[in-house]
Amino acid sequence: MPGMCFSIEPGIYLPGRFGVRIEDIVMCTEAGGRRLNGTPHEMRIVA
């Protein structure tokens, strides 16, 4: 249904090590899905 928004939140968790979740907000349009946030998806290593 156009105008409906939802989140896509795939994640990975390694017990005792770390976890990460990538979250995108998507809006349904007449032409298909449109991602509303513009955060890049490139992997960044934080030390």
Short mmCIF file of the C-alpha atoms (twelve columns), coordinates in Angstrom:
data_MODEL
# 
_entry.id   MODEL 
# 
loop_
_atom_site.group_PDB 
_atom_site.id 
_atom_site.type_symbol 
_atom_site.label_atom_id 
_atom_site.label_alt_id 
_atom_site.label_comp_id 
_atom_site.label_asym_id 
_atom_site.label_seq_id 
_atom_site.Cartn_x 
_atom_site.Cartn_y 
_atom_site.Cartn_z 
_atom_site.pdbx_PDB_model_num 
ATOM 1  C CA . MET A 1  0.000  0.000   0.000  1 
ATOM 2  C CA . PRO A 2  1.597  3.341   -1.052 1 
ATOM 3  C CA . GLY A 3  2.689  5.516   1.868  1 
ATOM 4  C CA . MET A 4  3.281  2.584   4.230  1 
ATOM 5  C CA . CYS A 5  6.722  2.602   5.900  1 
ATOM 6  C CA . PHE A 6  8.649  -0.219  7.534  1 
ATOM 7  C CA . SER A 7  12.168 -1.126  8.606  1 
ATOM 8  C CA . ILE A 8  14.509 -3.806  7.319  1 
ATOM 9  C CA . GLU A 9  16.977 -4.824  10.031 1 
ATOM 10 C CA . PRO A 10 19.260 -7.739  9.159  1 
ATOM 11 C CA . GLY A 11 21.797 -8.482  11.867 1 
ATOM 12 C CA . ILE A 12 24.537 -10.855 12.894 1 
ATOM 13 C CA . TYR A 13 25.577 -11.663 16.444 1 
ATOM 14 C CA . LEU A 14 28.624 -13.679 17.443 1 
ATOM 15 C CA . PRO A 15 28.259 -14.752 21.101 1 
ATOM 16 C CA . GLY A 16 31.013 -13.357 23.292 1 
ATOM 17 C CA . ARG A 17 32.431 -11.267 20.444 1 
ATOM 18 C CA . PHE A 18 30.154 -8.648  18.864 1 
ATOM 19 C CA . GLY A 19 26.941 -7.962  17.034 1 
ATOM 20 C CA . VAL A 20 25.884 -5.617  14.275 1 
ATOM 21 C CA . ARG A 21 22.559 -4.639  12.742 1 
ATOM 22 C CA . ILE A 22 22.040 -2.665  9.526  1 
ATOM 23 C CA . GLU A 23 18.763 -0.754  9.580  1 
ATOM 24 C CA . ASP A 24 16.969 0.790   6.611  1 
ATOM 25 C CA . ILE A 25 13.616 2.567   6.599  1 
ATOM 26 C CA . VAL A 26 11.646 1.874   3.414  1 
ATOM 27 C CA . MET A 27 8.493  3.543   2.105  1 
ATOM 28 C CA . CYS A 28 6.129  1.854   -0.345 1 
ATOM 29 C CA . THR A 29 5.375  3.924   -3.452 1 
ATOM 30 C CA . GLU A 30 3.379  3.282   -6.608 1 
ATOM 31 C CA . ALA A 31 6.702  2.506   -8.376 1 
ATOM 32 C CA . GLY A 32 8.099  0.204   -5.647 1 
ATOM 33 C CA . GLY A 33 10.154 0.584   -2.463 1 
ATOM 34 C CA . ARG A 34 12.074 3.776   -1.656 1 
ATOM 35 C CA . ARG A 35 14.796 3.799   1.008  1 
ATOM 36 C CA . LEU A 36 14.389 6.906   3.171  1 
ATOM 37 C CA . ASN A 37 17.726 6.977   4.969  1 
ATOM 38 C CA . GLY A 38 20.900 7.693   3.011  1 
ATOM 39 C CA . THR A 39 23.486 6.030   5.233  1 
ATOM 40 C CA . PRO A 40 26.166 4.255   3.167  1 
ATOM 41 C CA . HIS A 41 26.409 0.462   3.424  1 
ATOM 42 C CA . GLU A 42 30.188 0.166   3.096  1 
ATOM 43 C CA . MET A 43 31.844 -1.785  5.887  1 
ATOM 44 C CA . ARG A 44 33.718 0.357   8.419  1 
ATOM 45 C CA . ILE A 45 36.091 -1.110  10.953 1 
ATOM 46 C CA . VAL A 46 36.063 0.739   14.266 1 
ATOM 47 C CA . ALA A 47 38.929 0.010   16.611 1 
# 
